[in-house]
PDB file of C-alpha atoms in Angstrom:
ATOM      1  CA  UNK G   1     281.274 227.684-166.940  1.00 35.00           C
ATOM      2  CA  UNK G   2     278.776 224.784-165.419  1.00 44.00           C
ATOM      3  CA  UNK G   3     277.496 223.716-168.847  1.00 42.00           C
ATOM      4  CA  UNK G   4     277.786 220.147-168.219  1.00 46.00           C
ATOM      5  CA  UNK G   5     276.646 217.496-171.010  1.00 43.00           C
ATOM      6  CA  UNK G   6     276.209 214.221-169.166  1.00 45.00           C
ATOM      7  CA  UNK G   7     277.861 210.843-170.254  1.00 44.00           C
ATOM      8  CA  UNK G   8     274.901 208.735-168.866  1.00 48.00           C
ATOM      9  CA  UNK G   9     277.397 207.740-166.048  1.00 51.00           C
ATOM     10  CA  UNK G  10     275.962 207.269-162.616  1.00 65.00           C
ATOM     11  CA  UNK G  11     274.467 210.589-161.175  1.00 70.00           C
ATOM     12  CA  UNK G  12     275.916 211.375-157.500  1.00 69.00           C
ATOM     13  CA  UNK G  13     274.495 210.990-154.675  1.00 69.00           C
ATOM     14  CA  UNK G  14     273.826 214.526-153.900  1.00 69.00           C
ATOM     15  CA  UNK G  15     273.036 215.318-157.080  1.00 76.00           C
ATOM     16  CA  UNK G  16     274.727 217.159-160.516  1.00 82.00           C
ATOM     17  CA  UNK G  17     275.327 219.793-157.850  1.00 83.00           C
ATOM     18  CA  UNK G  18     275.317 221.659-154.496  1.00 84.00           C
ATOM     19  CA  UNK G  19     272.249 223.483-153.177  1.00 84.00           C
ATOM     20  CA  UNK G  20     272.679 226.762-153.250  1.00 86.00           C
ATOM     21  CA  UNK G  21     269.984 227.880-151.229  1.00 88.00           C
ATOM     22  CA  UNK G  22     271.591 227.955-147.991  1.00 89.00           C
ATOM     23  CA  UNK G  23     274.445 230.264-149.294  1.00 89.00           C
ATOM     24  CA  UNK G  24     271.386 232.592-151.141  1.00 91.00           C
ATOM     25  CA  UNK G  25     270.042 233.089-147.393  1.00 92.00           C
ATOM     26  CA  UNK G  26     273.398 233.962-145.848  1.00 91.00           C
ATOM     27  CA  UNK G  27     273.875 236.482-148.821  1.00 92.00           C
ATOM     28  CA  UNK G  28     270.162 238.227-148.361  1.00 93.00           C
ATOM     29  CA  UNK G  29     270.730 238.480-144.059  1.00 94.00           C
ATOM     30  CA  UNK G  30     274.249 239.518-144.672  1.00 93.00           C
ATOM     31  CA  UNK G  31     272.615 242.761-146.955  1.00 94.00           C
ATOM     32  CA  UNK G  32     269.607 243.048-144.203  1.00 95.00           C
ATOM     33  CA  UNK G  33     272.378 243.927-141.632  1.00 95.00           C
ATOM     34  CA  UNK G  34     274.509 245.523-143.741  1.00 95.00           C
ATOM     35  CA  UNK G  35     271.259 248.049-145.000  1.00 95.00           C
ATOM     36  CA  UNK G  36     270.522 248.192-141.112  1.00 94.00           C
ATOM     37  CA  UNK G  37     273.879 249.572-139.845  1.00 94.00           C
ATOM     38  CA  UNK G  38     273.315 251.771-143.203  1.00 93.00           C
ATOM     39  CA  UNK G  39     270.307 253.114-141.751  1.00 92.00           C
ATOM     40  CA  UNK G  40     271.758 254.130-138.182  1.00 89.00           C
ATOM     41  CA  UNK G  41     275.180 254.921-139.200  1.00 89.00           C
ATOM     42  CA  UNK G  42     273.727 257.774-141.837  1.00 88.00           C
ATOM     43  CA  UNK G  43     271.580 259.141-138.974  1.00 83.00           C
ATOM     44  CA  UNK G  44     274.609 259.704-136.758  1.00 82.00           C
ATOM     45  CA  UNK G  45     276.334 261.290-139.835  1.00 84.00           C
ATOM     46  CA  UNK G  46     273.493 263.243-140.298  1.00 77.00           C
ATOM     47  CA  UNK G  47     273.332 265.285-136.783  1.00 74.00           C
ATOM     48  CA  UNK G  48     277.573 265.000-137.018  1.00 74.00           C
ATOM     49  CA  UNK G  49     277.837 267.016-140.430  1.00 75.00           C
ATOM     50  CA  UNK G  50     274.670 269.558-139.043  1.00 68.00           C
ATOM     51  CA  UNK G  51     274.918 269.550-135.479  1.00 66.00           C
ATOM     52  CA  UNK G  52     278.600 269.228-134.955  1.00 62.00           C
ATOM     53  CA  UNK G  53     280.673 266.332-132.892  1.00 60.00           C
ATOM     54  CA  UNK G  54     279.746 267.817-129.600  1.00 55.00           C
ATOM     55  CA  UNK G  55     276.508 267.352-130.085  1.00 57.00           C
ATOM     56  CA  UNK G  56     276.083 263.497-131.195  1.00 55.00           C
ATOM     57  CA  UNK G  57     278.785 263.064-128.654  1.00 55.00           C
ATOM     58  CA  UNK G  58     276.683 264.652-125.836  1.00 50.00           C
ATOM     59  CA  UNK G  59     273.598 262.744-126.715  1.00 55.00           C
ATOM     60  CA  UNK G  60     274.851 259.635-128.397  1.00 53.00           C
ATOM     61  CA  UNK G  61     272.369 256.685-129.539  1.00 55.00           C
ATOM     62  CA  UNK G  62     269.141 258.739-128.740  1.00 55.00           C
ATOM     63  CA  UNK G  63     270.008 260.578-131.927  1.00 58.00           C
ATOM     64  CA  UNK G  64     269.000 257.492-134.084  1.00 69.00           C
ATOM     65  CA  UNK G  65     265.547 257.745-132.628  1.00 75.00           C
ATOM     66  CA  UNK G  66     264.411 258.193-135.995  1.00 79.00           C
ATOM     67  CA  UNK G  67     266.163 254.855-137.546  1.00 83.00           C
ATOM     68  CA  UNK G  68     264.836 253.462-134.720  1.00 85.00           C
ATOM     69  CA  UNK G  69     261.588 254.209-135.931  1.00 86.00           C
ATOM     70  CA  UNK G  70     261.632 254.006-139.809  1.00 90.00           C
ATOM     71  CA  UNK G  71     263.693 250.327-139.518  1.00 92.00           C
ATOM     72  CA  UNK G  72     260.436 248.787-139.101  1.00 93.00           C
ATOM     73  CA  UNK G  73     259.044 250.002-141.852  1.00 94.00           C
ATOM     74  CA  UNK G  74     261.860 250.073-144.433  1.00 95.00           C
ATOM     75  CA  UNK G  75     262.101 246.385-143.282  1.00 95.00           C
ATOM     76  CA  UNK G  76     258.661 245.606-144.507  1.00 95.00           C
ATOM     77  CA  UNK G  77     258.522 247.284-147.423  1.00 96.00           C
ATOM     78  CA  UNK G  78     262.027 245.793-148.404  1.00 95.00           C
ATOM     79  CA  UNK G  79     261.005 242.455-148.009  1.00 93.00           C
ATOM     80  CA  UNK G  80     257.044 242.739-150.049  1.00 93.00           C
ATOM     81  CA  UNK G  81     258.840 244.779-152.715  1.00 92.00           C
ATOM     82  CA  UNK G  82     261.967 241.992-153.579  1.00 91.00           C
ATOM     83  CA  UNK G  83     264.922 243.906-152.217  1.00 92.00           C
ATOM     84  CA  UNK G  84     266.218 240.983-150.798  1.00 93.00           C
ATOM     85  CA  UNK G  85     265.713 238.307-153.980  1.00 90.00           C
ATOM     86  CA  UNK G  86     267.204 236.415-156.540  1.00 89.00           C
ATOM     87  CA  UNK G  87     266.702 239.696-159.176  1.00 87.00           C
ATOM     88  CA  UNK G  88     268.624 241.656-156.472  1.00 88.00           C
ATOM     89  CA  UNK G  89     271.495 239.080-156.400  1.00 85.00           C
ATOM     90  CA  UNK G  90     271.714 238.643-160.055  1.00 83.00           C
ATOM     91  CA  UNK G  91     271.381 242.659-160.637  1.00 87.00           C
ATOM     92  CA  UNK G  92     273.103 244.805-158.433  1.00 89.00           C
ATOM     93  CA  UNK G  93     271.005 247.938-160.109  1.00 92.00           C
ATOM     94  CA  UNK G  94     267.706 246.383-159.345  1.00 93.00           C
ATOM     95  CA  UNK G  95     268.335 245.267-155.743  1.00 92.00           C
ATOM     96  CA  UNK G  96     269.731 249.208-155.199  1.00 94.00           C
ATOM     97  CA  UNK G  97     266.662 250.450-157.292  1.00 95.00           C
ATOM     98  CA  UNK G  98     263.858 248.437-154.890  1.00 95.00           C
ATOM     99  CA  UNK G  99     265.707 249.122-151.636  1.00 95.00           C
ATOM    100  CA  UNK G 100     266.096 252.981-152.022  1.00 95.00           C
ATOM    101  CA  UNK G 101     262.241 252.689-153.118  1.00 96.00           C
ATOM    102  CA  UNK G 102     261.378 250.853-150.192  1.00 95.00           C
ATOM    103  CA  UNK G 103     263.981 253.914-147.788  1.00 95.00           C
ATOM    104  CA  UNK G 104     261.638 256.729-149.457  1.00 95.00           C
ATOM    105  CA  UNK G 105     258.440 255.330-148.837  1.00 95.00           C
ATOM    106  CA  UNK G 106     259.167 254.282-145.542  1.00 93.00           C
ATOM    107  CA  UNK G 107     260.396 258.075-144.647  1.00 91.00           C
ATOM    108  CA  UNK G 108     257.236 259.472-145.847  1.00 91.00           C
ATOM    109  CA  UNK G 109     255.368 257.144-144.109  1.00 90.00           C
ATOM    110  CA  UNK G 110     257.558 258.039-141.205  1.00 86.00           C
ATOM    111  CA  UNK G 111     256.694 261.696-141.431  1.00 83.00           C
ATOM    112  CA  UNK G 112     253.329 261.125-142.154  1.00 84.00           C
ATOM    113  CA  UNK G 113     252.534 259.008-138.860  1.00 81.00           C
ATOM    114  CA  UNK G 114     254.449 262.151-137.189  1.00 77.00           C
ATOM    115  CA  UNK G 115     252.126 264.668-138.522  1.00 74.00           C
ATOM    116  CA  UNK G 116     248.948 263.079-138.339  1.00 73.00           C
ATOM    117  CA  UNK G 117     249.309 260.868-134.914  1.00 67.00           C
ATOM    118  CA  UNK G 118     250.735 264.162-133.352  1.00 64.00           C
ATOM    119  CA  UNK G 119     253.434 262.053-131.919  1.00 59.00           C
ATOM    120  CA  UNK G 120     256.146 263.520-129.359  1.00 59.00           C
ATOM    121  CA  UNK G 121     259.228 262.945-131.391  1.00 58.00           C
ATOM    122  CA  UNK G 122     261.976 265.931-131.625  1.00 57.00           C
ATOM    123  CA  UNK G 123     264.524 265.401-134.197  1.00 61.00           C
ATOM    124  CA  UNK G 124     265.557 268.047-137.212  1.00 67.00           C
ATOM    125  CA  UNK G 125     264.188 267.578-140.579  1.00 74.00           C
ATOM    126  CA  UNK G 126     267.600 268.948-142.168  1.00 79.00           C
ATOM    127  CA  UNK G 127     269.594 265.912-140.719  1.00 79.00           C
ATOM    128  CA  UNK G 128     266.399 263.680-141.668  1.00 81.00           C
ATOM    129  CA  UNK G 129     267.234 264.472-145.165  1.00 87.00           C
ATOM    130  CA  UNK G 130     270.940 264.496-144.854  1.00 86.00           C
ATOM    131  CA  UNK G 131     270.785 260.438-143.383  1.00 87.00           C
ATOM    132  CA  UNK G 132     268.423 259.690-146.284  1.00 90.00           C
ATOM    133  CA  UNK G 133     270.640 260.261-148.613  1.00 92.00           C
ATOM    134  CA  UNK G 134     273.788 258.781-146.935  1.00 92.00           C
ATOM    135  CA  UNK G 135     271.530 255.782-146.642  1.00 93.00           C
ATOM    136  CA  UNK G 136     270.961 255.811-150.112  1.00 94.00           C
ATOM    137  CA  UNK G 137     274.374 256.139-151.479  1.00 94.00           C
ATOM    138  CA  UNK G 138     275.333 253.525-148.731  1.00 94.00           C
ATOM    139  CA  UNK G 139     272.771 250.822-149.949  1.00 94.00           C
ATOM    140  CA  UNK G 140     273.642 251.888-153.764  1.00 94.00           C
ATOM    141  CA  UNK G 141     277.127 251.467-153.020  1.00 93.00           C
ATOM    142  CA  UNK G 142     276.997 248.135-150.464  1.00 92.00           C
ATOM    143  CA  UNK G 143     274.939 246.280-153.160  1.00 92.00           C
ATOM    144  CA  UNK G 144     277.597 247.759-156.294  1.00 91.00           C
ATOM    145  CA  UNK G 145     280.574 246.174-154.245  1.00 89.00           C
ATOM    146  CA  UNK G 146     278.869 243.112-153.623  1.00 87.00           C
ATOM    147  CA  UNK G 147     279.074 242.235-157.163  1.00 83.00           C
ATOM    148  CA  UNK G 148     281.852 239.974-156.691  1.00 82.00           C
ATOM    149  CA  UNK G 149     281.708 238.668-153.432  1.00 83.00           C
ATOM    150  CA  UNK G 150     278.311 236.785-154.674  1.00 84.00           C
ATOM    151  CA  UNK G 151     279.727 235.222-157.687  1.00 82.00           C
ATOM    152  CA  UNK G 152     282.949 233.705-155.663  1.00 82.00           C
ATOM    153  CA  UNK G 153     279.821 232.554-153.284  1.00 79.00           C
ATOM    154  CA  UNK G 154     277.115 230.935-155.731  1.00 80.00           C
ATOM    155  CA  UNK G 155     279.517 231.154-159.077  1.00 76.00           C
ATOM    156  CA  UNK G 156     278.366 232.509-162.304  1.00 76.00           C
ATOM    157  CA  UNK G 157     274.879 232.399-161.659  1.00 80.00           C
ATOM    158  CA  UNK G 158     272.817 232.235-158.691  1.00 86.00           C
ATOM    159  CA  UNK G 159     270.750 229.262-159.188  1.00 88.00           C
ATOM    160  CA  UNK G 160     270.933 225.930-160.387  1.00 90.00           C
ATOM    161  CA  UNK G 161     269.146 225.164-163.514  1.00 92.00           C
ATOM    162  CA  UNK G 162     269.103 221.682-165.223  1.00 93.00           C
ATOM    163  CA  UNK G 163     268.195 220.973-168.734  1.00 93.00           C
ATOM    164  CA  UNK G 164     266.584 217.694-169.981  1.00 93.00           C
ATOM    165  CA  UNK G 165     266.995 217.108-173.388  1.00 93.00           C
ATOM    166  CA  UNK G 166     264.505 214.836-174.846  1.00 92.00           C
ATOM    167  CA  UNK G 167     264.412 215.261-178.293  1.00 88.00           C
ATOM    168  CA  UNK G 168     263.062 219.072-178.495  1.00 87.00           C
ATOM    169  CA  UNK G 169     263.941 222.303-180.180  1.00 90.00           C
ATOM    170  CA  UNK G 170     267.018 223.128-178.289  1.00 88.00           C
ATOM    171  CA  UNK G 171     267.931 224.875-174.896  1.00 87.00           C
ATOM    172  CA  UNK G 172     270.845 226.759-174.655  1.00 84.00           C
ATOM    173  CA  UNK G 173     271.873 228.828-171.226  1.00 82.00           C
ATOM    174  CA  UNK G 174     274.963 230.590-170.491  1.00 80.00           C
ATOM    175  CA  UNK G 175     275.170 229.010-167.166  1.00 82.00           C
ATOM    176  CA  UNK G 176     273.319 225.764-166.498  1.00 85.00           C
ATOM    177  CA  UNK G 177     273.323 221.842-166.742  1.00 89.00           C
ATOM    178  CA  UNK G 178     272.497 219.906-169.534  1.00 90.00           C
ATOM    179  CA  UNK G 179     271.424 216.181-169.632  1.00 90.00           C
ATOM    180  CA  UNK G 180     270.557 213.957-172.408  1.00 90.00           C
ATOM    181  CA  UNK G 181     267.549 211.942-171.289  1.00 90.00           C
ATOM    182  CA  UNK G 182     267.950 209.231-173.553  1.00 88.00           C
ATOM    183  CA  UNK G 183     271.756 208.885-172.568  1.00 88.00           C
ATOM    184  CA  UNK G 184     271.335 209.024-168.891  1.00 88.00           C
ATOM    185  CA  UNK G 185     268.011 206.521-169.424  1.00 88.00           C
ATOM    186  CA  UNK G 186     265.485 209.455-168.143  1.00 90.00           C
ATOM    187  CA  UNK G 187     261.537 208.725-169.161  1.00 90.00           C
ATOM    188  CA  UNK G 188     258.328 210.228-167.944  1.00 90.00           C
ATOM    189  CA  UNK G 189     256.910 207.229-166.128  1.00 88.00           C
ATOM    190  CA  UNK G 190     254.597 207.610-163.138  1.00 89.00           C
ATOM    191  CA  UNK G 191     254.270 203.654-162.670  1.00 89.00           C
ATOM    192  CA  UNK G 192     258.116 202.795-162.749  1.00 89.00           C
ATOM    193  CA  UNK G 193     259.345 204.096-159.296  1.00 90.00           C
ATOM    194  CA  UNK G 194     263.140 203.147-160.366  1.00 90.00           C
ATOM    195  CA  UNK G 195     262.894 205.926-163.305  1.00 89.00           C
ATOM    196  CA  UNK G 196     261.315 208.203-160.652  1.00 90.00           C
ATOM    197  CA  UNK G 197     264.346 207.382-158.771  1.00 89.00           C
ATOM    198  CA  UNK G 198     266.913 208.137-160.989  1.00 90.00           C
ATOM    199  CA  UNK G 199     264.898 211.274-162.067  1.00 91.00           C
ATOM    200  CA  UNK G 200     264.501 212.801-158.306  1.00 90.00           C
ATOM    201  CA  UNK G 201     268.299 211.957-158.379  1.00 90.00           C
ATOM    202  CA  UNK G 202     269.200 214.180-161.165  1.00 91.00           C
ATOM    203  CA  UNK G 203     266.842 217.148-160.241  1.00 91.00           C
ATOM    204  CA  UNK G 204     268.207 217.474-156.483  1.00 90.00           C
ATOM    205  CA  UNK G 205     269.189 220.239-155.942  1.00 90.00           C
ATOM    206  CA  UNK G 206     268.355 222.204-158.780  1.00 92.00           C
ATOM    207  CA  UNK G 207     265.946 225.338-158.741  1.00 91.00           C
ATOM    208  CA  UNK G 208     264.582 225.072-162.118  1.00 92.00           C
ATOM    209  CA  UNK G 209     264.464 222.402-164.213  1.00 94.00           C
ATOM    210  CA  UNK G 210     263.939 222.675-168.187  1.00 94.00           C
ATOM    211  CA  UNK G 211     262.728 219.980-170.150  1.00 95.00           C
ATOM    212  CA  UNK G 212     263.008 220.075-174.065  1.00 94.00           C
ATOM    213  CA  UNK G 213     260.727 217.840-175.754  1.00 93.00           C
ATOM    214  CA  UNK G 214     258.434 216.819-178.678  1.00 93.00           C
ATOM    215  CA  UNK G 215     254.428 217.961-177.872  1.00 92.00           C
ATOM    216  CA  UNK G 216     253.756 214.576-177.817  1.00 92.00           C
ATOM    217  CA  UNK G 217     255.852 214.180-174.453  1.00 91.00           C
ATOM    218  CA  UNK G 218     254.923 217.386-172.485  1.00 93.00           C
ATOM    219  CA  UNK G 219     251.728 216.509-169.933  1.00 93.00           C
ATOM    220  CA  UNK G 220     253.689 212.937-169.796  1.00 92.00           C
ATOM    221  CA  UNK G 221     256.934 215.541-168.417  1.00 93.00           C
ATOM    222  CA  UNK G 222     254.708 217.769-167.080  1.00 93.00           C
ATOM    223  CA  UNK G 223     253.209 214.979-164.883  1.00 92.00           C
ATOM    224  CA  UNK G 224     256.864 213.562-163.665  1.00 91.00           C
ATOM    225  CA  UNK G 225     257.765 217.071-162.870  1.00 90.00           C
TER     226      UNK G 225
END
């Protein structure tokens, strides 16, 4: 639980807490590779479960000329359509929904760019659709196991929000820190640059920042933040 309700003590150094940005990145490369090694792996299982061992054996790698081909494109489409975001880390379902969106429409594409550009590529549309849907269950199932691993990594939630309560209706979150700005001697002033200080101090590090208030108060907040 990282509801926190501050004392007004002195705010650290580096802030109420750690960035967690860094560990966000590792987390969305670590499920790029993973997705990639997905994507060549299920080809070679493909022509294996069709073709039979002495076959992939015989012509190894080449087989994948296909991956080799749609990676590109999956890759793009992955990355424009939020497979690799904070809604994917937070929701295991929607990460697996986007990235098996992005694996279908970057197979058609694939097969249309064959049929249209005419291009001189041999491989069997039976063990097409078999490593499509060994990708699939392996990017379903990578991102299901996952689960876990990513809250021992960034906790209970993936970001860091603050709250600043300044006399408002108020803000309760599940997982989050909450300040009282009168306590902890918080004000919107633009023309003190020791409250700016001690503000900036408090926010580091966070990724969203709340601030409860009366209307009276919000374009004087709105202008610190």
């Amino acid at each position: 639980n990282r509801i926190r309700e501050s004392d007004g003590g002195v705010v650290p150094a580096a802030g109420l807490a750690t960035s967690l940005e860094r560990r966000r990145l590792r987390l969305y490369l670590g499920q790029i590779v993973v997705d990639i090694v997905a994507l060549f792996a299920a080809s070679l299982i493909g022509d294996y479960l069709y073709l039979g061992e002495a076959f992939v054996l015989k012509y190894g790698f080449a087989l994948t000329l296909p991956a080799q081909m749609v990676l590109p494109i999956f890759l793009t489409i992955a990355l424009y359509n939020g497979s690799y975001t904070i809604d994917s880390l937070t929701d295991w379902r929607v990460g697996a929904a986007r990235a098996v969106a992005a694996l279908a429409i970057s197979n058609a594409l694939f097969n249309f760019l064959i049929f249209f550009v005419r291009l001189d590529v041999d491989y069997s549309h039976t063990t097409f659709i078999i490593a499509f849907i060994v990708t699939a269950v392996f990017m379903i199932g990578s991102r299901r196991a996952k689960v876990g691993f990513v809250r021992r990594r960034l906790g209970a939630s993936p970001l860091n929000v603050l709250v600043i309560d300044d006399g408002g209706p108020p803000v309760k979150l599940e997982h989050g820190y909450t300040i009282n700005a009168g306590q902890c001697g918080l004000r919107p002033a633009l023309d003190d640059p020791h409250a700016l200080d001690l503000f900036a101090r408090y926010v580091r590090n966070m990724d969203q920042v709340i601030v409860t208030c009366p209307p009276e108060r919000r374009l004087d907040w709105a202008a610190v933040l």
